[in-house]
mmCIF file of C-alpha atoms in Angstrom:
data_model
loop_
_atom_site.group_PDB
_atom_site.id
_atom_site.type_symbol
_atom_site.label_atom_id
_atom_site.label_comp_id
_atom_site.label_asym_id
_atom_site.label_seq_id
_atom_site.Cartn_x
_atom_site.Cartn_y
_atom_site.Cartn_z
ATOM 1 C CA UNK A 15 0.000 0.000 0.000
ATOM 2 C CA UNK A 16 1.527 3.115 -0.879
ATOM 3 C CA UNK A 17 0.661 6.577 1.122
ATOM 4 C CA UNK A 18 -1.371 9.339 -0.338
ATOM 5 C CA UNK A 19 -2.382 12.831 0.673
ATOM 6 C CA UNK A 20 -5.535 12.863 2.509
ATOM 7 C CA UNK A 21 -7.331 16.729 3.335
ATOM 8 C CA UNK A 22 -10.023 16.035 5.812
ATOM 9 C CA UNK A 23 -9.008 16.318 9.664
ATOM 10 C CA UNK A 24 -8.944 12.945 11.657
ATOM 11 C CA UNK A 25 -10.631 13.472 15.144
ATOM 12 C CA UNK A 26 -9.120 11.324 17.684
ATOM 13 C CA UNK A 27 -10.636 11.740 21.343
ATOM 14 C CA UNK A 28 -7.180 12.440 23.073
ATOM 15 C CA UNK A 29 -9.198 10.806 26.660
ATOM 16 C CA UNK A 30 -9.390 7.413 24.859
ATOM 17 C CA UNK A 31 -8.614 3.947 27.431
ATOM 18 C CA UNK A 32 -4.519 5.182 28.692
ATOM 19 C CA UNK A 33 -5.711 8.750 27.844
ATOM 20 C CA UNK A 34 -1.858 10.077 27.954
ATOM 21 C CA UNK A 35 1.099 10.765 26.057
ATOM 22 C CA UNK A 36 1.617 7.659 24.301
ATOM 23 C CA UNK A 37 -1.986 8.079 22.152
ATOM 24 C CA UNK A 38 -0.703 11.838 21.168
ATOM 25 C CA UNK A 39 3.343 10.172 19.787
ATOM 26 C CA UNK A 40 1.521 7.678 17.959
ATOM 27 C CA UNK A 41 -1.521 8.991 16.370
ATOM 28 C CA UNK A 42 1.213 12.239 15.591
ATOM 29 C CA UNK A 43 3.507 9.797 14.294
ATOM 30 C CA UNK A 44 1.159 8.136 11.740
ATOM 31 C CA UNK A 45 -0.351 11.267 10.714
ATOM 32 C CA UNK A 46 3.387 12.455 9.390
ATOM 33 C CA UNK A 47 3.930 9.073 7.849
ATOM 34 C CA UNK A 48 0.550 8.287 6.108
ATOM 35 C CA UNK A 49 -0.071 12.425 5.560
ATOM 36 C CA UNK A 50 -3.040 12.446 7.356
ATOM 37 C CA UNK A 51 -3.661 15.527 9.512
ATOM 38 C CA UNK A 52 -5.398 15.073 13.196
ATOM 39 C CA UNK A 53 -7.087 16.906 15.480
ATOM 40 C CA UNK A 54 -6.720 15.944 18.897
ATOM 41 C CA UNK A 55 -8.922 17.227 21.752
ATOM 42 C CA UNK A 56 -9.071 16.010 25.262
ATOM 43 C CA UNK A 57 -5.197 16.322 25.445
ATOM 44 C CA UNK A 58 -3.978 13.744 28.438
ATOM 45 C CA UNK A 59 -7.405 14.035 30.056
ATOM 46 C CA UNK A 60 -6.515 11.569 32.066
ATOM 47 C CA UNK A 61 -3.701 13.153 33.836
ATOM 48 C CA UNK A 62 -3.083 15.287 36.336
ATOM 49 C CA UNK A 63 -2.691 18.347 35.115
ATOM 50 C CA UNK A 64 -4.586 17.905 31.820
ATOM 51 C CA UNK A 65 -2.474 19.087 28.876
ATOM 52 C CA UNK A 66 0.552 18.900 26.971
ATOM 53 C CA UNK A 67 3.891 19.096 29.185
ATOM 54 C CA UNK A 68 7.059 20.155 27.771
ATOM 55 C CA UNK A 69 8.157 16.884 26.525
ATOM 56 C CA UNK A 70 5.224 16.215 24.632
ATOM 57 C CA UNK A 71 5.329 19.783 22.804
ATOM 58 C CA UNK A 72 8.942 18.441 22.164
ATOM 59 C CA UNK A 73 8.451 14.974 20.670
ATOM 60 C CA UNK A 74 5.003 16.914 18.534
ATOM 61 C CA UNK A 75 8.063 19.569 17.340
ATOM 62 C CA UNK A 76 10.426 16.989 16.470
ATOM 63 C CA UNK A 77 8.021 14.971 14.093
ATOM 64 C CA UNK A 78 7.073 18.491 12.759
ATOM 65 C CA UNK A 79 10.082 19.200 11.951
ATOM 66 C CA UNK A 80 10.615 15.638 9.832
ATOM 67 C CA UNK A 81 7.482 16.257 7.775
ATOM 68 C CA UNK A 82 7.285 20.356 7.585
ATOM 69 C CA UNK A 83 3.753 20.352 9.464
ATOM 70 C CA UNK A 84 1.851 22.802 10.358
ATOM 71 C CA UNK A 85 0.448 22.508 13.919
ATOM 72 C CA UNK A 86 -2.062 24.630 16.325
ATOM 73 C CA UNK A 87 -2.115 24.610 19.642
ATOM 74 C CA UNK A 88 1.132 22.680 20.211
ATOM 75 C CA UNK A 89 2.494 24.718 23.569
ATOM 76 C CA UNK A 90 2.562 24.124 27.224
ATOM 77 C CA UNK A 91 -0.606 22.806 28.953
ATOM 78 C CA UNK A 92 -2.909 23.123 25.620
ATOM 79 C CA UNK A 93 -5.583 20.633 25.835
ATOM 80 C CA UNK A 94 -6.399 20.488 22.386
ATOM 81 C CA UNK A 95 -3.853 19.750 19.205
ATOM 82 C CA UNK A 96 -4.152 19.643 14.978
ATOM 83 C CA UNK A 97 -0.678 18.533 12.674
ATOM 84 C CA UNK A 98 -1.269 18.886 9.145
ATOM 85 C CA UNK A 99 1.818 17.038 7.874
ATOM 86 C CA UNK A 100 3.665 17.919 4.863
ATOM 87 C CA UNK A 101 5.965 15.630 2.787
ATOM 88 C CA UNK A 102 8.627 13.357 4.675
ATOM 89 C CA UNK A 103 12.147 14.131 2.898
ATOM 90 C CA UNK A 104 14.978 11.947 4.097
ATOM 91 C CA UNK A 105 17.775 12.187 5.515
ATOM 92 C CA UNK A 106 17.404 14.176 8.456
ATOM 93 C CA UNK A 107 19.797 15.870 11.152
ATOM 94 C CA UNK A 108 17.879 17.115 14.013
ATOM 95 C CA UNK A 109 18.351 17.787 17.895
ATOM 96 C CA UNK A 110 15.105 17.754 20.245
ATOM 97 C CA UNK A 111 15.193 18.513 24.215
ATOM 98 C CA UNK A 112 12.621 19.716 26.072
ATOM 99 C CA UNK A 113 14.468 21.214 28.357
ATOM 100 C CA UNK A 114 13.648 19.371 31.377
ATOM 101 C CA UNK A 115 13.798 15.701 32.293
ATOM 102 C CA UNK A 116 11.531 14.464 29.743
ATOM 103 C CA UNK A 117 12.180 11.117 28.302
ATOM 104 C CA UNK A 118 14.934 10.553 25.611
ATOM 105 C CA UNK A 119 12.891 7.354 24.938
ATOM 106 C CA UNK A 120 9.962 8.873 24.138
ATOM 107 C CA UNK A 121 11.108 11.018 21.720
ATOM 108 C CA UNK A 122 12.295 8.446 19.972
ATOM 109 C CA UNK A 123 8.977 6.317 20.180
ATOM 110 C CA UNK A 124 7.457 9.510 18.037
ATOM 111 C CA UNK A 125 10.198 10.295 15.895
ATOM 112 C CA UNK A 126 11.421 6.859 15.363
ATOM 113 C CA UNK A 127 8.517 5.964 12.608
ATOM 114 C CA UNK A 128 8.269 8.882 10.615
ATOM 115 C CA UNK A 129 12.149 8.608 10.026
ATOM 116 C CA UNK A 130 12.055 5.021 8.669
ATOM 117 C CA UNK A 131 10.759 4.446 5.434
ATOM 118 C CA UNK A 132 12.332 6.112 2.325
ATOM 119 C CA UNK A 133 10.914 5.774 -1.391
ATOM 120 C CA UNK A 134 14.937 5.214 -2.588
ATOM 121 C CA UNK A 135 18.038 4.671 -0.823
ATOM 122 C CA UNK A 136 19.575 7.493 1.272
ATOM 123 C CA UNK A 137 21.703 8.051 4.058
ATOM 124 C CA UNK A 138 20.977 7.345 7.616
ATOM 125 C CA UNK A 139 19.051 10.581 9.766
ATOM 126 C CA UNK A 140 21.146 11.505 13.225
ATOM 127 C CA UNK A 141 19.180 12.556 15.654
ATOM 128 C CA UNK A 142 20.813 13.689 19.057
ATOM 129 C CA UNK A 143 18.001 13.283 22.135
ATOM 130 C CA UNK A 144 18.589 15.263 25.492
ATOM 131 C CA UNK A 145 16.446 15.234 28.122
ATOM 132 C CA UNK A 146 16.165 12.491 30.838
ATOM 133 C CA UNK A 147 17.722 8.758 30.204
ATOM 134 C CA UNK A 148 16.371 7.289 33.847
ATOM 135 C CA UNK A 149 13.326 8.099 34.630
ATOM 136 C CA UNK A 150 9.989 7.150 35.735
ATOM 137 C CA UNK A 151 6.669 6.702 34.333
ATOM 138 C CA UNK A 152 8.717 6.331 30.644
ATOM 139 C CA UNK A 153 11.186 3.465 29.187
ATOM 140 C CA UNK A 154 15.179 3.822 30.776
ATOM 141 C CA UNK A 155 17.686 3.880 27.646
ATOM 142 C CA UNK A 156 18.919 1.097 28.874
ATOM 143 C CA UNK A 157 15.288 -0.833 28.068
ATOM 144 C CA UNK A 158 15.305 0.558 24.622
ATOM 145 C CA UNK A 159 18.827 -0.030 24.137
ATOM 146 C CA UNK A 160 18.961 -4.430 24.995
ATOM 147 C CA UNK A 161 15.102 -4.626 24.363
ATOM 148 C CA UNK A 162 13.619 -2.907 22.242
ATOM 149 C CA UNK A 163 15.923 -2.061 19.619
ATOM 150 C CA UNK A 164 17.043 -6.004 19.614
ATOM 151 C CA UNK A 165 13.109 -6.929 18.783
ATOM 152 C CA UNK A 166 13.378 -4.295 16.182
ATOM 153 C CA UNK A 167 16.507 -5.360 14.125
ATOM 154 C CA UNK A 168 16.150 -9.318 14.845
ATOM 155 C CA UNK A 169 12.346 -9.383 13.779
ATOM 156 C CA UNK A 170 11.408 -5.857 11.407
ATOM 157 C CA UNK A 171 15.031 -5.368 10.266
ATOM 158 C CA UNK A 172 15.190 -1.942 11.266
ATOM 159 C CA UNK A 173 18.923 -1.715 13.103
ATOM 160 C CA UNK A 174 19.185 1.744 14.519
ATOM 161 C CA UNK A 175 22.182 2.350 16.487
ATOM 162 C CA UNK A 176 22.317 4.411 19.583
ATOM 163 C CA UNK A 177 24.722 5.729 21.648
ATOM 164 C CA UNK A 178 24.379 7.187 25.396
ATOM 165 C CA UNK A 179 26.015 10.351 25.817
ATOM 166 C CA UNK A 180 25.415 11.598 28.876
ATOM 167 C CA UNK A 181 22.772 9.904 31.028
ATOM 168 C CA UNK A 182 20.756 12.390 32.760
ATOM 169 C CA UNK A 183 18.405 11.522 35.810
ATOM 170 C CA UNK A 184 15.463 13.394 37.304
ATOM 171 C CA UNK A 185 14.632 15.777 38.148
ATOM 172 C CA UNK A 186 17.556 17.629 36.779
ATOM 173 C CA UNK A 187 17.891 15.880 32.660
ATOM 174 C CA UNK A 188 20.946 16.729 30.846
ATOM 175 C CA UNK A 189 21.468 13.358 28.974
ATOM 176 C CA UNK A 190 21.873 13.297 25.594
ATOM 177 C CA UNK A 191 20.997 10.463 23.187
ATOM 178 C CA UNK A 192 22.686 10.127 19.793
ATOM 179 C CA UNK A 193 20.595 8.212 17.033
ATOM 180 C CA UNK A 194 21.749 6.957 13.493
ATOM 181 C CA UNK A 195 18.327 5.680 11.671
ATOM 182 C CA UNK A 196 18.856 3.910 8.367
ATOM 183 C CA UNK A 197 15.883 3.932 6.430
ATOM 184 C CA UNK A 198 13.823 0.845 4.128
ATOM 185 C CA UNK A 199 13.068 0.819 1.035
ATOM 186 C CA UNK A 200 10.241 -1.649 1.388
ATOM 187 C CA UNK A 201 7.612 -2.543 3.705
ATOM 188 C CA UNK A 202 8.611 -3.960 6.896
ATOM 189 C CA UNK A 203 7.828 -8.278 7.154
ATOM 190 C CA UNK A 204 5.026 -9.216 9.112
ATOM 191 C CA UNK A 205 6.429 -11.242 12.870
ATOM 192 C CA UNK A 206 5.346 -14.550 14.015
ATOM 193 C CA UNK A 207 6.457 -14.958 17.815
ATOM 194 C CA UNK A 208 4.142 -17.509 19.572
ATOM 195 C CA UNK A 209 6.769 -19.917 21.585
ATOM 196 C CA UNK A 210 9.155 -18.148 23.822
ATOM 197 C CA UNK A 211 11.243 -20.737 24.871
ATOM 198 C CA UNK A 212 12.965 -21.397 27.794
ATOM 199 C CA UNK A 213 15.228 -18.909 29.924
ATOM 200 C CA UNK A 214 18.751 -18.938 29.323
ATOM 201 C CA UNK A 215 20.295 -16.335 31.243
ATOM 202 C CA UNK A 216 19.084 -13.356 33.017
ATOM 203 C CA UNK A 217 21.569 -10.183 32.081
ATOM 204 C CA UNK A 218 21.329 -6.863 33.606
ATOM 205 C CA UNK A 219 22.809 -3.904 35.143
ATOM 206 C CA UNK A 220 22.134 -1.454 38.541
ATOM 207 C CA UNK A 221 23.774 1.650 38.162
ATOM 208 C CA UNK A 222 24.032 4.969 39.486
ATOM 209 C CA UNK A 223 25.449 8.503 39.081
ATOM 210 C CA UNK A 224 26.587 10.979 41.452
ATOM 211 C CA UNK A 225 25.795 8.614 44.265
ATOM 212 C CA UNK A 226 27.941 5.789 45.585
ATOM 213 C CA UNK A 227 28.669 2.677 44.559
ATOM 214 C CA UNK A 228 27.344 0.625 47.537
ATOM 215 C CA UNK A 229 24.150 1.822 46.355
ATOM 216 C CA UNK A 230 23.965 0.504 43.049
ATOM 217 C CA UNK A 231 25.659 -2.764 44.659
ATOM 218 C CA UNK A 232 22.850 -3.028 47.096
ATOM 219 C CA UNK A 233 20.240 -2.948 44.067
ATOM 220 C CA UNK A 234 21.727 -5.520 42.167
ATOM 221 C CA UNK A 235 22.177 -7.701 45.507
ATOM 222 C CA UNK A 236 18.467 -7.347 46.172
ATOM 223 C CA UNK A 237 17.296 -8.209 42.820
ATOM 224 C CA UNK A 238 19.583 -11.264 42.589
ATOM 225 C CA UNK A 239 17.991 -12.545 46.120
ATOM 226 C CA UNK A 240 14.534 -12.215 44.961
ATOM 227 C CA UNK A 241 15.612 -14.041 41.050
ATOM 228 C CA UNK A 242 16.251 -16.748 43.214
ATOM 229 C CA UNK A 243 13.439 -16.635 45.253
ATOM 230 C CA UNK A 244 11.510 -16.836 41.761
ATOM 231 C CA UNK A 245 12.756 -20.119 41.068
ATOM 232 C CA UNK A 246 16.195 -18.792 38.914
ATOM 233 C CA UNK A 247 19.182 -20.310 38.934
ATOM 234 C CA UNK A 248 21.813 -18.535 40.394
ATOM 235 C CA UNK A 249 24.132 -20.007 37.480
ATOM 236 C CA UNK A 250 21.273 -18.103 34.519
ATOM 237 C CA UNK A 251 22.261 -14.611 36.763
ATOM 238 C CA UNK A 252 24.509 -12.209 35.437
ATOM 239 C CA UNK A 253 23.796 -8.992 36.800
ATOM 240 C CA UNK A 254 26.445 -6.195 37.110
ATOM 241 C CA UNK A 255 26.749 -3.061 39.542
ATOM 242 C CA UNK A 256 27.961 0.464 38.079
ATOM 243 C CA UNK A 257 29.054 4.016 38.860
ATOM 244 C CA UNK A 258 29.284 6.492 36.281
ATOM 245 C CA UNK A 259 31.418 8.876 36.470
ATOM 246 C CA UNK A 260 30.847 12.824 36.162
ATOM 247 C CA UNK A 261 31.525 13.059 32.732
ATOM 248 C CA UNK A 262 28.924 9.976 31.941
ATOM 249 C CA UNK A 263 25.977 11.547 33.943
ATOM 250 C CA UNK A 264 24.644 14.868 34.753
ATOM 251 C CA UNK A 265 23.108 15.312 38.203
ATOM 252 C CA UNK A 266 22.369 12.206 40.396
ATOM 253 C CA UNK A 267 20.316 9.709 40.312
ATOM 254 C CA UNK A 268 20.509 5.756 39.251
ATOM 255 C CA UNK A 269 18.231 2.385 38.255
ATOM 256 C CA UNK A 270 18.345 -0.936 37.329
ATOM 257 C CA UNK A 271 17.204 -2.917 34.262
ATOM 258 C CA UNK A 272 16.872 -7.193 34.001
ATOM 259 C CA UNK A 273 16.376 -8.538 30.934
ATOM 260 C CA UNK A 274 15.628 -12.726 30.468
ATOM 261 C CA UNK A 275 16.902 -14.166 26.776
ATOM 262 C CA UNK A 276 15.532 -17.011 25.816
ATOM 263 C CA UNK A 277 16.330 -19.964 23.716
ATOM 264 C CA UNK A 278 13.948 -18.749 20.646
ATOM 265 C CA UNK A 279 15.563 -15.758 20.678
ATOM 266 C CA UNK A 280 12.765 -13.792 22.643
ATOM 267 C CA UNK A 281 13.995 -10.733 25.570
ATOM 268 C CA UNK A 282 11.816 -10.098 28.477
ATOM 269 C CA UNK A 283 12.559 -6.911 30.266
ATOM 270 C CA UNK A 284 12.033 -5.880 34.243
ATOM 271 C CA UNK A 285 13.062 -2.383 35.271
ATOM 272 C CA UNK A 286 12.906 0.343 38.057
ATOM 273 C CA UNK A 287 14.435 3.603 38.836
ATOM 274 C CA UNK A 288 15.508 5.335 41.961
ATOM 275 C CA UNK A 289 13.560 8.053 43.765
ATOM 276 C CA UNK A 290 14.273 9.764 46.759
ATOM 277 C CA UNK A 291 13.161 8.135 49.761
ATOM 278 C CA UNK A 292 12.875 4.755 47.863
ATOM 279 C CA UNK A 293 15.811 2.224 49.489
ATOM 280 C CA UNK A 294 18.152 0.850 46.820
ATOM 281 C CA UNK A 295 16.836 -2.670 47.629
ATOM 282 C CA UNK A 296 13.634 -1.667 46.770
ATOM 283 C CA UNK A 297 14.219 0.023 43.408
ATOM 284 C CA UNK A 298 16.308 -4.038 42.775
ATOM 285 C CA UNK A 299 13.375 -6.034 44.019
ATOM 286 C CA UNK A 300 10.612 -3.982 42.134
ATOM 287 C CA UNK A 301 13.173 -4.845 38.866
ATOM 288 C CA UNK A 302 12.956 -8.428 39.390
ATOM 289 C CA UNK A 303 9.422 -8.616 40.586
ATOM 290 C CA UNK A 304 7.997 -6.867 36.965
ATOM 291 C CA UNK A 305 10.336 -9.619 35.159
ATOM 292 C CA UNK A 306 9.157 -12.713 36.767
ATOM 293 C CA UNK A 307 5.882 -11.031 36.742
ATOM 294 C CA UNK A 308 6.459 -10.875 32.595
ATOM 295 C CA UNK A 309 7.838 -14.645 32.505
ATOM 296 C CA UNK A 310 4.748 -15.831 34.222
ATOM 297 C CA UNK A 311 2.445 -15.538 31.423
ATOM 298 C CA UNK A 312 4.484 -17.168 28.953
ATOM 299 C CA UNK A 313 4.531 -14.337 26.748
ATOM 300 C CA UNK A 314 7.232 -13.483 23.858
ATOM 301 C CA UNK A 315 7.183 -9.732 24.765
ATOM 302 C CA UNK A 316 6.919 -8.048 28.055
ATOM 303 C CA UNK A 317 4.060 -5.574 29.104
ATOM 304 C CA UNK A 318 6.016 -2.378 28.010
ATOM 305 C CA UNK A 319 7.210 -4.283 24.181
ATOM 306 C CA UNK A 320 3.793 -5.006 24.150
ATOM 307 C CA UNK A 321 2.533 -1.470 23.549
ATOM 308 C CA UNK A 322 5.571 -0.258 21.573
ATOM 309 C CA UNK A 323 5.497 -2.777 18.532
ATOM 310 C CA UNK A 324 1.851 -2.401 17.718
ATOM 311 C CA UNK A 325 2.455 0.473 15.300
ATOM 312 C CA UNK A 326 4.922 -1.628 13.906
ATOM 313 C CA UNK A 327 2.732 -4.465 13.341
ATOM 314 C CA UNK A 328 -0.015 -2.035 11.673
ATOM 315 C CA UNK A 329 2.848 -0.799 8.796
ATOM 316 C CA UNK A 330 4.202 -4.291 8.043
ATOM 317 C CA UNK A 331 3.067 -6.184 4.956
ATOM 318 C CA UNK A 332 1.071 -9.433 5.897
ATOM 319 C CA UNK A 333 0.036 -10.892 8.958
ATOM 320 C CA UNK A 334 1.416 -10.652 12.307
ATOM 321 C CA UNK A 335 1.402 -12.969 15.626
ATOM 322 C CA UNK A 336 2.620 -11.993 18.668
ATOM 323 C CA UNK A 337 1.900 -14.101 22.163
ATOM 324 C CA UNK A 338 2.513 -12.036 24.934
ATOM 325 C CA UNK A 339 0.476 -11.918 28.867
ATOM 326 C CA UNK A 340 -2.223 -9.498 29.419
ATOM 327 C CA UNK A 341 -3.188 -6.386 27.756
ATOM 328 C CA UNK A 342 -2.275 -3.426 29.175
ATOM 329 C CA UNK A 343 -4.073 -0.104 28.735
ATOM 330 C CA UNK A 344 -1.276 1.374 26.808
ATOM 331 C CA UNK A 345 -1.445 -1.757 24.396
ATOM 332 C CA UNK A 346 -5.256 -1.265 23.889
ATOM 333 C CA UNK A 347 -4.516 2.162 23.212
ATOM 334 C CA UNK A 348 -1.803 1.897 20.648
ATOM 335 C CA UNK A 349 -4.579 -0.535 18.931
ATOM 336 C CA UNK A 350 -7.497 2.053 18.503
ATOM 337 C CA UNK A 351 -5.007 4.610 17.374
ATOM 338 C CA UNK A 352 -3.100 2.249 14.595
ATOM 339 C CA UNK A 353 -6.907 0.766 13.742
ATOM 340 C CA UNK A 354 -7.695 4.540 12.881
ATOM 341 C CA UNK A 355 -5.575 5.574 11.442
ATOM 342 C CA UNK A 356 -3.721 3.238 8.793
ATOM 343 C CA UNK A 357 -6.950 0.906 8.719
ATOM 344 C CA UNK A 358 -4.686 -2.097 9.563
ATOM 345 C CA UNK A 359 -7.387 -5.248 11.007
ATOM 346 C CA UNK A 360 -6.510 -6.757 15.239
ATOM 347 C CA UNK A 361 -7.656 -9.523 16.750
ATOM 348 C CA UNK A 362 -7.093 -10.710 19.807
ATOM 349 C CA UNK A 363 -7.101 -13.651 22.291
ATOM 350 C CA UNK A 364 -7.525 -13.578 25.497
ATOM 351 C CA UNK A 365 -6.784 -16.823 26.991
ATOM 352 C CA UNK A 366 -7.653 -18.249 30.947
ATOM 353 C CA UNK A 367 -3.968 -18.503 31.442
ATOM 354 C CA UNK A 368 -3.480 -15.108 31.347
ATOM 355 C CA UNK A 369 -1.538 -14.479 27.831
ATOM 356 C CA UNK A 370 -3.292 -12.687 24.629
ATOM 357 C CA UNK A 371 -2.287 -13.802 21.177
ATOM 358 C CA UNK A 372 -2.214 -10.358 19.418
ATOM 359 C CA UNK A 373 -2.658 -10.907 15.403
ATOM 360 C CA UNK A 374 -2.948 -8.095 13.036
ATOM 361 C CA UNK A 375 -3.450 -7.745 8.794
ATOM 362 C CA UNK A 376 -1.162 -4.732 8.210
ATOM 363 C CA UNK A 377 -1.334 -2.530 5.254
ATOM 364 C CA UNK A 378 2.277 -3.151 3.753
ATOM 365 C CA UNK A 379 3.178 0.511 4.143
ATOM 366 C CA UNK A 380 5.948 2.199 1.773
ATOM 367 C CA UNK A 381 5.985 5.945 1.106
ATOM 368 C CA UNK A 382 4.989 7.809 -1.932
ATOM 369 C CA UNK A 383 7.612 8.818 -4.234
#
């Protein structure tokens, strides 16, 4: 299926199911790639405060700025959004940071689409992230770095390279992210993942900045006790502690990320990130409880992969299968929004045991010449 210009405005209720950021980066990311402007009212309803915050009015910039759109209402606290794209033209070389601790990750999960496809061969787009690397309530770099990134190359062929700066922790930022994003030529293959396989080893790192090293040692301590309370044995464990030094992070701050790998090839992710007044063995067990959480149901993809291939799924040519455990809000979220706007077909099974089968008919996207 090849793109083409459509005029009339596609209202999407910004308060639908998750009601947050993640409808706004993809429904803004499809609109640049498929040229279909949006509306968007209800902006993050669901949160508290209502309204854009600085990192979304970055990541909405940043895909303006790949496909020359015209927006409204794209500042601080608006409630209400439209992006009229204009024509993707690759390569780009372009910096975003929102000037706070907003996510790195998250500006990739907008900008990350609408830089991938290309109607001919050209060179790779940089794109240099700042902004927060650690934080809550958003992926660590280190997630999209050994998990996400993996799942794209080893099952879409999209191998994007990244490279951590500077990590920067709340509240204070300051990381920087630097990008290289080859694009495709054709559509991306559909993925079949149904049988996870058993666990082979269980990799992972605690680290911190600014702080000492104890700290990051006790995290990786605690999350290693309760692995083995979960059944794993201590010979599948290779977890590491780290201090960065001042030249590797701004400010102070630290977290830990697991991640299971599995004889079929599959990576299962468990994560958490310290706050003040949380205890460094808490921030290590909370890792390891969300990844024997994930392994529980049997699932190919953990509950935050889950949400971050569907748009993936929707683009690729030919039908997709992905087992994972149960549907989260952001998943059923990222559904609604790809169903709307590309037209791609889900289905879904929801078994007793507590895993989904997620299967989608995408539309075999590749962009107008």
């Amino acid at each position: 299926m090849t793109s083409t210009i459509a005029h009339a405005l596609v209202h999407i209720d910004g308060s639908f199911c998750e009601g947050g950021g993640q409808l706004l980066r993809n429904a803004v990311a499809l609109s640049a790639l498929l040229s279909k402007p949006i509306s968007i009212p209800n902006v993050r309803s669901n949160r508290k405060p209502p309204g854009l915050r600085k990192q979304h009015e970055a990541g909405i910039n940043l895909a303006a700025a790949i496909c020359a759109a015209e927006t409204e209402g794209v500042h601080f606290g608006s409630t209400s959004i439209t992006f009229k794209p204009g024509k993707i033209e690759l390569p780009k070389i372009l910096t975003a940071d929102p000037g706070t601790a907003g996510s790195t990750t998250l500006l990739l999960q907008v900008s990350l689409p609408c830089l991938l496809f290309s109607s001919s061969p050209t060179a790779p787009s940089l794109l240099t992230l700042r902004g927060g690397t650690n934080a809550t309530q958003a992926p660590q770099i280190d997630y999209t770095q050994h998990v996400f990134l993996p799942f794209m190359k080893r099952h879409f062929g999209v191998d994007v390279a990244l490279k951590i700066q500077r990590r920067g922790y709340f509240p204070k930022g300051g990381g920087a992210v630097f990008c290289t994003v080859p694009p495709v030529t054709e559509a991306l293959p559909p993925v079949t993942l149904m049988e996870r396989g058993p666990v082979q080893v269980i990799r992972g790192e605690a680290r911190v900045g600014g702080l000492p090293y104890i700290l990051a040692e006790r995290m990786k301590n605690a999350a290693r006790a309760r692995l083995l309370a979960g059944g794993i044995p201590p010979t599948a464990i290779r977890v590491d502690a780290v201090r960065e030094t001042q030249e590797q992070a701004f400010g102070s701050g630290g977290g830990i990320l697991l991640y299971a790998e599995t004889s079929n090839g599959c990576i299962i992710g468990g994560s958490s990130v310290s706050t003040k007044g949380k205890a460094p063995e808490e921030v290590g067990e909370e890792a390891a409880d969300e990844l024997l959480r994930n392994l529980l149901h049997d699932g190919c993809v953990d509950e935050h992969l889950q949400d971050q291939i569907i748009i993936f799924m929707a683009l690729a040519k030919g039908c997709s299968a992905v087992k994972t455990g149960p549907l989260t809000d952001h998943t059923r979220t990222a559904i609604k929004i790809a169903e709307q706007m590309t037209g791609a077909t889900f289905h879904l099974e929801e078994n007793l045991s507590g895993s989904v089968i997620i299967s989608c008919d995408g539309i075999g996207y590749t962009p107008s010449m």
